Each structure stands twice: as C-alpha cells, then as structure tokens.
PDB file of C-alpha atoms in Angstrom:
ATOM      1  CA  UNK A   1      -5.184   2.419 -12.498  1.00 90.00           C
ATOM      2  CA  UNK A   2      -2.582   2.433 -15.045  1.00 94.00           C
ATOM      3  CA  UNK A   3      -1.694   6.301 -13.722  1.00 95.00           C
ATOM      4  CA  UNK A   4      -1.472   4.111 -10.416  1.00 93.00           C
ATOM      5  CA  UNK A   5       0.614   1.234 -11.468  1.00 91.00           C
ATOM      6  CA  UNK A   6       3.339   4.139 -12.818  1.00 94.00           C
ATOM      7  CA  UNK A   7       3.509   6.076 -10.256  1.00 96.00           C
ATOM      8  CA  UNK A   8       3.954   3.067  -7.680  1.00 93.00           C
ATOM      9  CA  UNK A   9       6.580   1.691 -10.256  1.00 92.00           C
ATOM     10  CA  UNK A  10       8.527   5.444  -9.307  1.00 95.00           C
ATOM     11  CA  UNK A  11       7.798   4.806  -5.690  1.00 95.00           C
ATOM     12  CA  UNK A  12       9.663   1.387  -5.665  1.00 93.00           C
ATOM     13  CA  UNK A  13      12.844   2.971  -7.999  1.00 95.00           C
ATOM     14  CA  UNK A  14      13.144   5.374  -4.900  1.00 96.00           C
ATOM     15  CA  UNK A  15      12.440   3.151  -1.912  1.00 96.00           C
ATOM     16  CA  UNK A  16      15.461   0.337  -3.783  1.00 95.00           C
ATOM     17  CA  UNK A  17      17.627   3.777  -3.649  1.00 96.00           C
ATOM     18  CA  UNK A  18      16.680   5.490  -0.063  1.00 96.00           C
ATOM     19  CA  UNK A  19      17.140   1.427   1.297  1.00 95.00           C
ATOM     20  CA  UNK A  20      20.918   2.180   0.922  1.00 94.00           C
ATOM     21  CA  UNK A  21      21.016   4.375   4.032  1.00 95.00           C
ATOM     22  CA  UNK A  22      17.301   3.883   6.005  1.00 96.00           C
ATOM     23  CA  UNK A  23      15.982   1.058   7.016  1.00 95.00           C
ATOM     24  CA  UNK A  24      12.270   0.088   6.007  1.00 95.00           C
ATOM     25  CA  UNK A  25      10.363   1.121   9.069  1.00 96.00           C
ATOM     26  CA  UNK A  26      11.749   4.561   8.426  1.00 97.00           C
ATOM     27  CA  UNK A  27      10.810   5.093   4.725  1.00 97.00           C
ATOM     28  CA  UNK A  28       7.187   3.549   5.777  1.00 97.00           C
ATOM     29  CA  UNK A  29       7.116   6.134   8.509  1.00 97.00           C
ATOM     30  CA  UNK A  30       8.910   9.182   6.240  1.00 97.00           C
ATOM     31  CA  UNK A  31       6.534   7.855   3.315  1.00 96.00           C
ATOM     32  CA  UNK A  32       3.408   8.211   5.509  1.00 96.00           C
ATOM     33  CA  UNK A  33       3.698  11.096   7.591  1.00 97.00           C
ATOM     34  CA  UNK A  34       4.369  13.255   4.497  1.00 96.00           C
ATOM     35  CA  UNK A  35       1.623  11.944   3.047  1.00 96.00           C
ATOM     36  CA  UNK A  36      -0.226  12.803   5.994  1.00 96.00           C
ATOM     37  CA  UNK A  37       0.484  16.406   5.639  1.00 96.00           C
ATOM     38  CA  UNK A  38       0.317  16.392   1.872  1.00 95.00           C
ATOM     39  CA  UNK A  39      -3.421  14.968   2.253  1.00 95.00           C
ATOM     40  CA  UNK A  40      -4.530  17.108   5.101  1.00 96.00           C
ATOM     41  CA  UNK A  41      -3.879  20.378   3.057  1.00 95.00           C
ATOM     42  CA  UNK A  42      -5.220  18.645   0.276  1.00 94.00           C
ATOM     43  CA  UNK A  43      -8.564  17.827   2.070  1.00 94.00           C
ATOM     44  CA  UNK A  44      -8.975  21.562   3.299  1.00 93.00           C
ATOM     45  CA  UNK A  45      -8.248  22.748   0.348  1.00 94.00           C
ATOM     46  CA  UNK A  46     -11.054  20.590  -0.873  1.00 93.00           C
ATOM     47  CA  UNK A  47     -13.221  21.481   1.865  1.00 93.00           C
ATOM     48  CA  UNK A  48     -13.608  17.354   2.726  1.00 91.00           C
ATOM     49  CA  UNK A  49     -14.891  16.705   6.314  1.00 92.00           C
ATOM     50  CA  UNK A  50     -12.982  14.140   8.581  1.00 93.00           C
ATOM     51  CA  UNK A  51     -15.575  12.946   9.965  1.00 92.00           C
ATOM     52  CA  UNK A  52     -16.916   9.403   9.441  1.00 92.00           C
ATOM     53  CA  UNK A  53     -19.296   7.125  10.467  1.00 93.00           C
ATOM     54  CA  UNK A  54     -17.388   4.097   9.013  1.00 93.00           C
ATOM     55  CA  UNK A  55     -14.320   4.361  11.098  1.00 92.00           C
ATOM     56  CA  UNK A  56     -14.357   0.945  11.640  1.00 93.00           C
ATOM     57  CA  UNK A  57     -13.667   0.635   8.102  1.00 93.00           C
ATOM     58  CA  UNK A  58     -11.348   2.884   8.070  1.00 94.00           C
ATOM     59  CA  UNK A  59      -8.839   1.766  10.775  1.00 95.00           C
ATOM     60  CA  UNK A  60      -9.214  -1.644   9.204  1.00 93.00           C
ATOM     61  CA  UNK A  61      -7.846  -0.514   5.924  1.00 93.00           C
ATOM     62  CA  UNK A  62      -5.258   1.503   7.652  1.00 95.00           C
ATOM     63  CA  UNK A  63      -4.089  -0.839   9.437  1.00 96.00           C
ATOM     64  CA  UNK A  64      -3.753  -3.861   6.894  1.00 95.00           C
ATOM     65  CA  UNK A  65      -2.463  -1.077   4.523  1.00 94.00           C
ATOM     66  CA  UNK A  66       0.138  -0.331   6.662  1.00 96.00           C
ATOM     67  CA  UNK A  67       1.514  -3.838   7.454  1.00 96.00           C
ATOM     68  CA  UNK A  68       0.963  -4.276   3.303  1.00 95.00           C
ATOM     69  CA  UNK A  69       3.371  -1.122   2.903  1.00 95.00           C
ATOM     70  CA  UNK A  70       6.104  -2.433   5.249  1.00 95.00           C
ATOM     71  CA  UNK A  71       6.165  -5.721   4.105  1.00 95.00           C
ATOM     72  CA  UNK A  72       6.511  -4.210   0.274  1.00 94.00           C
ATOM     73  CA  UNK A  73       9.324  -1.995   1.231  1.00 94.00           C
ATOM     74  CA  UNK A  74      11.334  -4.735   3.381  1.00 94.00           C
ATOM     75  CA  UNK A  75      11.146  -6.658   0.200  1.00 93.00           C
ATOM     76  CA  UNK A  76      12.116  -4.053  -1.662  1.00 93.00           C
ATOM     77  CA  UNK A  77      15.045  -3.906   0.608  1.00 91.00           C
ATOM     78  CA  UNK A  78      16.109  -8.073  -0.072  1.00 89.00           C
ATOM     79  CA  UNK A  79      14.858  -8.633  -3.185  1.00 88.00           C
ATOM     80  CA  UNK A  80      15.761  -7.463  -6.868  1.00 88.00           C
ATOM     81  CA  UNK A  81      13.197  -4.759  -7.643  1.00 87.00           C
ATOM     82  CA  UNK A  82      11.384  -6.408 -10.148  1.00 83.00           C
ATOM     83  CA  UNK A  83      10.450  -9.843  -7.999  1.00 86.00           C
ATOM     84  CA  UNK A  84       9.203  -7.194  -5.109  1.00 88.00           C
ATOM     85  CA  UNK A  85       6.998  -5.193  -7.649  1.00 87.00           C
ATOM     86  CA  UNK A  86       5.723  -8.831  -9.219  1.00 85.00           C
ATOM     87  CA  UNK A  87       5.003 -10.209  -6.015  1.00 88.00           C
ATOM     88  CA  UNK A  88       3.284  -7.419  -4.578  1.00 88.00           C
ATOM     89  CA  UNK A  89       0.925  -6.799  -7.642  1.00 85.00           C
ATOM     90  CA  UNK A  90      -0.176 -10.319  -6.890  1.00 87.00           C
ATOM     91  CA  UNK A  91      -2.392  -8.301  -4.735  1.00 88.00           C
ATOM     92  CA  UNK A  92      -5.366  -8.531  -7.745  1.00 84.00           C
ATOM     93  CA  UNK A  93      -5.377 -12.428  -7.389  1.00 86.00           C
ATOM     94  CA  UNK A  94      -6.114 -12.027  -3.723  1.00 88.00           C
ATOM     95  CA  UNK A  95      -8.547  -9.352  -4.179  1.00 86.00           C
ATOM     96  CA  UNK A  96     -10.627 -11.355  -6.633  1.00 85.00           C
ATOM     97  CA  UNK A  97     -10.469 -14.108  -4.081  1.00 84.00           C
ATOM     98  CA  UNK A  98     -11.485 -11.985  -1.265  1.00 88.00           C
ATOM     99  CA  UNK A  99     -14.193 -10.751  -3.853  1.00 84.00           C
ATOM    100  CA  UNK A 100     -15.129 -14.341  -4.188  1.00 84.00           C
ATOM    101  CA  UNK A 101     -15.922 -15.316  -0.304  1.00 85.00           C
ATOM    102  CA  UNK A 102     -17.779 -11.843   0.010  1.00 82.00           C
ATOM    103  CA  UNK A 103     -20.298 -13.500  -2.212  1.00 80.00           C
ATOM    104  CA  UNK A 104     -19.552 -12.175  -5.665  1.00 80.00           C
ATOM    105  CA  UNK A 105     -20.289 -14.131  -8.201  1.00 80.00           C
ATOM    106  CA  UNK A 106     -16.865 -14.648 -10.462  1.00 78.00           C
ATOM    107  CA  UNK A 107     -17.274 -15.936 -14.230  1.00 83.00           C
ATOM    108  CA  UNK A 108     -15.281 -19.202 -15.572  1.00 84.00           C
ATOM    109  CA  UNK A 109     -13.180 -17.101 -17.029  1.00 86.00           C
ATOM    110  CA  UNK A 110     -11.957 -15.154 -14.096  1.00 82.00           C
ATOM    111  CA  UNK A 111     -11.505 -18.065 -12.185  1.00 82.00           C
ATOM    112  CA  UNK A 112      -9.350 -19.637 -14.681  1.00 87.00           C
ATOM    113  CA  UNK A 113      -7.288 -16.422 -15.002  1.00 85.00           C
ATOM    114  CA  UNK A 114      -7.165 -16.642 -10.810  1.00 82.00           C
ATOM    115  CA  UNK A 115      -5.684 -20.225 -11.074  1.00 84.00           C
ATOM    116  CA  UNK A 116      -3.147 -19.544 -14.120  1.00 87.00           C
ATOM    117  CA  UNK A 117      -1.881 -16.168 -11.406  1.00 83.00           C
ATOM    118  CA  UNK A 118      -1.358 -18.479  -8.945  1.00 81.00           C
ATOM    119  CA  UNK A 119       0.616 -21.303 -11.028  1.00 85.00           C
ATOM    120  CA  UNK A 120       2.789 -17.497 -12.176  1.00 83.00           C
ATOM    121  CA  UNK A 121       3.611 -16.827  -8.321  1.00 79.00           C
ATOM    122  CA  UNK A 122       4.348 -20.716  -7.893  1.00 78.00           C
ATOM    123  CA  UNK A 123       6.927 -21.028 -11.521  1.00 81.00           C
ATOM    124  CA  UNK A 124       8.330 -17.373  -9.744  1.00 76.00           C
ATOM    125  CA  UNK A 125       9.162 -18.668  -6.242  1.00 74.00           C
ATOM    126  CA  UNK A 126      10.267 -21.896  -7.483  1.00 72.00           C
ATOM    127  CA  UNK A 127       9.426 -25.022  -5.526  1.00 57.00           C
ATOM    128  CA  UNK A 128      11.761 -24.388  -2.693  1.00 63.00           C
ATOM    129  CA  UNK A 129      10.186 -20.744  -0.875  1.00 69.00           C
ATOM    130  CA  UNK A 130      12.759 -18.625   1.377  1.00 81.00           C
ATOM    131  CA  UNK A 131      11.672 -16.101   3.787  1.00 85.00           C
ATOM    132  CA  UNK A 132      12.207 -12.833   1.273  1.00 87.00           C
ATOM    133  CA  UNK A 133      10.198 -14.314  -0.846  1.00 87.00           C
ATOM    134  CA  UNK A 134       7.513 -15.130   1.294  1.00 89.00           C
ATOM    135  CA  UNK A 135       7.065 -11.712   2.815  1.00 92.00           C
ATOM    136  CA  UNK A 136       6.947 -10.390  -0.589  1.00 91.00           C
ATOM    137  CA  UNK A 137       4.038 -12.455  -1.385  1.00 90.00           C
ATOM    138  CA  UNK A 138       2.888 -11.702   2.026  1.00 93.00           C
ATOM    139  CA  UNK A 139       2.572  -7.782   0.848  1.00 94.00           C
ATOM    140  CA  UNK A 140       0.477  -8.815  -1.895  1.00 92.00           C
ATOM    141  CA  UNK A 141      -1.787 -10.651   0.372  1.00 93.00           C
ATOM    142  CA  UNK A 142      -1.963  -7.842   2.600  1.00 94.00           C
ATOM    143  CA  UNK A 143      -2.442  -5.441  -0.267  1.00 92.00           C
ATOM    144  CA  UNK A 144      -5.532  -7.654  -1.790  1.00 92.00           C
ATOM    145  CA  UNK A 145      -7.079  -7.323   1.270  1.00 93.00           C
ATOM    146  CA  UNK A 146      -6.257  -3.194   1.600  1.00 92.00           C
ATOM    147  CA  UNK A 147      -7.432  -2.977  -1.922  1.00 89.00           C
ATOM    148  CA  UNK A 148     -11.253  -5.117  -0.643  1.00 91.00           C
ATOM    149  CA  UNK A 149     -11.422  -2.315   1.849  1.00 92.00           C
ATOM    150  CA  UNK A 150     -10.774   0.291  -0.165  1.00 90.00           C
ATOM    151  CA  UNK A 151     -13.471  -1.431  -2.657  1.00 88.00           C
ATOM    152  CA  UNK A 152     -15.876  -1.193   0.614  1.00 90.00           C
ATOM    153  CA  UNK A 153     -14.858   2.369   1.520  1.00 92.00           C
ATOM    154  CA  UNK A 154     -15.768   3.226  -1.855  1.00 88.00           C
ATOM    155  CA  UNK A 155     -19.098   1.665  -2.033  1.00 88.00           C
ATOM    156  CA  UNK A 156     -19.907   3.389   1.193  1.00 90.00           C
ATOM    157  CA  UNK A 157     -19.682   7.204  -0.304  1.00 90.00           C
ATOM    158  CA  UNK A 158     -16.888   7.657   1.598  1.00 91.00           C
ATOM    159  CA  UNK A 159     -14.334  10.317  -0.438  1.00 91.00           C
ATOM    160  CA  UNK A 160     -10.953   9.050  -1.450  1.00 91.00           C
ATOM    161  CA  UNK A 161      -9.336  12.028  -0.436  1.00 92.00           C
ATOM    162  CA  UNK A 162     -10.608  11.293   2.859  1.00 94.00           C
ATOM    163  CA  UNK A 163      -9.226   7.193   2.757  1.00 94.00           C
ATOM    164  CA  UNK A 164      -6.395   8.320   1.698  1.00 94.00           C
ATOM    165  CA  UNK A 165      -5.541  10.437   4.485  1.00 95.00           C
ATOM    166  CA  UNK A 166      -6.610   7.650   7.122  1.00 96.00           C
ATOM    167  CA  UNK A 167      -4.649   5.386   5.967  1.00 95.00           C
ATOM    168  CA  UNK A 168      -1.947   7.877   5.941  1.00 96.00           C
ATOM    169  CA  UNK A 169      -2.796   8.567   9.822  1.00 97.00           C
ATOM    170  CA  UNK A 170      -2.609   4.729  10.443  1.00 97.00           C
ATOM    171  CA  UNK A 171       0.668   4.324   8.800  1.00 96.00           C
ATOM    172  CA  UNK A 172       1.938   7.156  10.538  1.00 97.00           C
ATOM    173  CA  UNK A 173       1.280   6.130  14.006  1.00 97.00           C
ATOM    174  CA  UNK A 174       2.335   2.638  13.468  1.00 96.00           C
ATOM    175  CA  UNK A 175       5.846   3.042  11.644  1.00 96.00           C
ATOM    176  CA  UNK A 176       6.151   5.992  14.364  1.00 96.00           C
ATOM    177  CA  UNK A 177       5.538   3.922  17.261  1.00 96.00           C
ATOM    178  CA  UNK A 178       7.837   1.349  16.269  1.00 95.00           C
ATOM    179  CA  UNK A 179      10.771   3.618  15.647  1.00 94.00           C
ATOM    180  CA  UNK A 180      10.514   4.301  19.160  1.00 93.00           C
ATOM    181  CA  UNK A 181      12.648   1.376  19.373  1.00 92.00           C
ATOM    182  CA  UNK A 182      14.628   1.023  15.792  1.00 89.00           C
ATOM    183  CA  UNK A 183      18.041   3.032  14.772  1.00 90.00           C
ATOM    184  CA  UNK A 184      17.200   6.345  12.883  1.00 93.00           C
ATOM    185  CA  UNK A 185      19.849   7.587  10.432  1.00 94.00           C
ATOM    186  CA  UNK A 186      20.263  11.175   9.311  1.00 94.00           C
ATOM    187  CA  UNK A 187      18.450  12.417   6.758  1.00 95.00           C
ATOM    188  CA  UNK A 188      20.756  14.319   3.698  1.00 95.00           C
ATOM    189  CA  UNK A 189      20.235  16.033   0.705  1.00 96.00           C
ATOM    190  CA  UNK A 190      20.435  13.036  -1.371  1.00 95.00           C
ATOM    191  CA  UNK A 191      18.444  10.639   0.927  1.00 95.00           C
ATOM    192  CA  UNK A 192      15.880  13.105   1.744  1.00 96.00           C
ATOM    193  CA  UNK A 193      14.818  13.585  -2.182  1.00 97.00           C
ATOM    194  CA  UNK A 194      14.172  10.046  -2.136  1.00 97.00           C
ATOM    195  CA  UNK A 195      12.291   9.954   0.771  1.00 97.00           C
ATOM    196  CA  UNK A 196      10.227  13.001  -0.734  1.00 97.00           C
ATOM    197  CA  UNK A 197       9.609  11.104  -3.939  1.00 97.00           C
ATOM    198  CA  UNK A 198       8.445   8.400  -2.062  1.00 97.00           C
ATOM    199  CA  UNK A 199       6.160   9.879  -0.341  1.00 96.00           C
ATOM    200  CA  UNK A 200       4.959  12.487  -3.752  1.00 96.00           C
ATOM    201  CA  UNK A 201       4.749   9.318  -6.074  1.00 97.00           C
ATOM    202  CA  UNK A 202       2.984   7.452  -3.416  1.00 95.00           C
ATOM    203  CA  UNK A 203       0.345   9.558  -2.320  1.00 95.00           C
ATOM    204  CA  UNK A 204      -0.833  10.447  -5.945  1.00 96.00           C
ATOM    205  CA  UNK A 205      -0.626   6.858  -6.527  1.00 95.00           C
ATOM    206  CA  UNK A 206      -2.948   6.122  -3.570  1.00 92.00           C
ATOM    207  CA  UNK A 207      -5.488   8.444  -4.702  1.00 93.00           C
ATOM    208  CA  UNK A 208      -5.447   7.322  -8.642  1.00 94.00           C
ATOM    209  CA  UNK A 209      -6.097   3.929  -7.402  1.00 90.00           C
ATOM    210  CA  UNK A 210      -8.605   4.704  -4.616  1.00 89.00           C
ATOM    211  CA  UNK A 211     -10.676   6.024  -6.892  1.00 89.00           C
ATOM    212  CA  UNK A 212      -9.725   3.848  -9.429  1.00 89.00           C
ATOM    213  CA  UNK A 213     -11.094   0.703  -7.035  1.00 82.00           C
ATOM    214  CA  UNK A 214     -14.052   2.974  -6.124  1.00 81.00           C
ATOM    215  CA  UNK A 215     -15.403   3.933  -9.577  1.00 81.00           C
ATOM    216  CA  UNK A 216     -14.329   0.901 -12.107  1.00 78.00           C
ATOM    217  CA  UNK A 217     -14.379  -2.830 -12.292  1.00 73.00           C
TER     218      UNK A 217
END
C-alpha cells in the first residue's frame, strides 16, 4: 500500500504536468489504454486466463473506477496538487463506510477515526464548498467504492493481474467513447513522456494496491 500511495503520488506530478496541453478525458483514455496493453502482455506472460465468472463484478469496478479516475484527474486539472491528492485519498473513509453497511462490524475506535476524517475533509473545504472541490471529494467517493469492489474481487479468488486489466478495458472504452466527441491535441515528445509515466506509475500502482486490498486489512 505504501508502494501504492508513491507511485500514485508520481502519477498525479505527471497528470498536473501533461494537464498543460491535454485535457482530462484524454490522459484518462492515454492512461488506460496503455495500461491495457501493458496488462495484457503482462497476463500472458503470466499465463492468467480472462475468463471470469464474476463479470458482473468486474464491470462494476470498472466502471466506478473509471468515473473515480476522471473525476481525480479533472481535479487535478483545477485544483493545487496537494488538495486533489488529499481529497481523493479520502477514499479510505468511504471504504470503511461502505465496509460498515456491508455488515462489518467496525470497532469504537475506527469509528471515531471515521468521524475525526470527516471533520479533516470539512476544516479542508471550508464551510462554503465550490464545484472543484466537490468533484474532488466526489473522486474519493468514487474511489471508496472502486476500492469495496476491488476488496470483493479479491475475496472471490479472482487474480489482480486479471482486475487490473478489466478495469483497464472499462476505462478504455469509456474515455474512448467520449473522445468521440472532445478536442484531441497532438501528442509530442515532451507530452507523450508524461502521458507514458502516467500510465507506467499507474498501472504498477493499481496492482500494488489490488493486491494490497486483497491480501491485508
């Protein structure tokens, strides 16, 4: 997890610099469709089956991954880099929650640790919430929920390598689809070693904390 938390920490650095000259749908959909390719190889390499019987599952976590990602990197885009990355990782207060009306049973202490995190994202937003802020917060609600599914994946059998790459597929398709009707800018030297690093950090990322949210507490 803490190999996780670094590498998305690089991920951000790159998106706040590739945000000068793409938009946000385009670094989602540059981000996951080199991951896509990065984790296929890396699954055949592996010899990892596609196939699944929890697709279900699957497509659920894709999906709500996927609006999670954009939201994060629009942020990214209005908001100083540190309030996007703080807002976002309030992702674990939202997973314990969502941990919570599953039906597991959360101590006195965690549940005074959930309400002192939420009093944090109220004294950072201030009393008076605009619209950046809001989606930022909205990634880490998104993201708690990604994170339960990954949880459920996880406690299904199902391989990370093999979440990681549907939720790569997901991401794909959607940021895809919707620059079907967005402005795509040309892709350089400099821009396109940001959009690489975004997509290198992130995928390693994704599978330190899949299993990380698989295996441990």
């Amino acid at each position: 997890m803490i190999a996780a938390s670094f590498l998305f920490a690089c991920m951000g650095v790159c998106v706040k610099f590739a945000a000068q000259t793409h938009s946000a749908v385009e670094i989602t959909f540059y981000r996951s469709f080199i991951s896509l390719i990065l984790m296929f190889g890396l699954v055949r390499l592996n010899g990892v089956s596609l196939a699944t019987v929890h697709w279900r599952w699957q497509v659920t976590r894709g999906t709500v991954g996927f609006i999670a990602l954009f939201s994060y990197f629009y942020a990214i885009t209005l908001l100083p880099l540190a309030t996007a990355v703080t807002l976002n990782y309030t992702s674990a207060i939202f997973l314990a929650l969502y941990l919570g009306f599953a039906g597991m049973q959360l101590r006195k202490g965690i549940m005074g640790a959930l309400v002192l995190g939420l009093v944090g994202v109220v004294l950072l937003l201030k009393p008076t919430m605009n619209a950046d802020q809001l989606i930022g917060l909205g990634s880490g609600i998104m993201a708690g929920m990604a994170y339960f599914s990954v949880r459920e994946l996880g406690a299904r059998g199902e391989p990370e390598m093999r979440t990681v790459f549907y939720f790569s597929l997901v991401s794909s398709v959607g940021a895809g689809a919707w620059l079907l009707f967005s402005d795509i800018h040309a892709v350089d030297l400099r821009s396109g070693l940001l959009l690489l690093g975004v997509a290198c950090f992130a995928t390693v990322a994704q599978l330190a904390m899949t299993r990380a949210y698989t295996r441990g507490k």
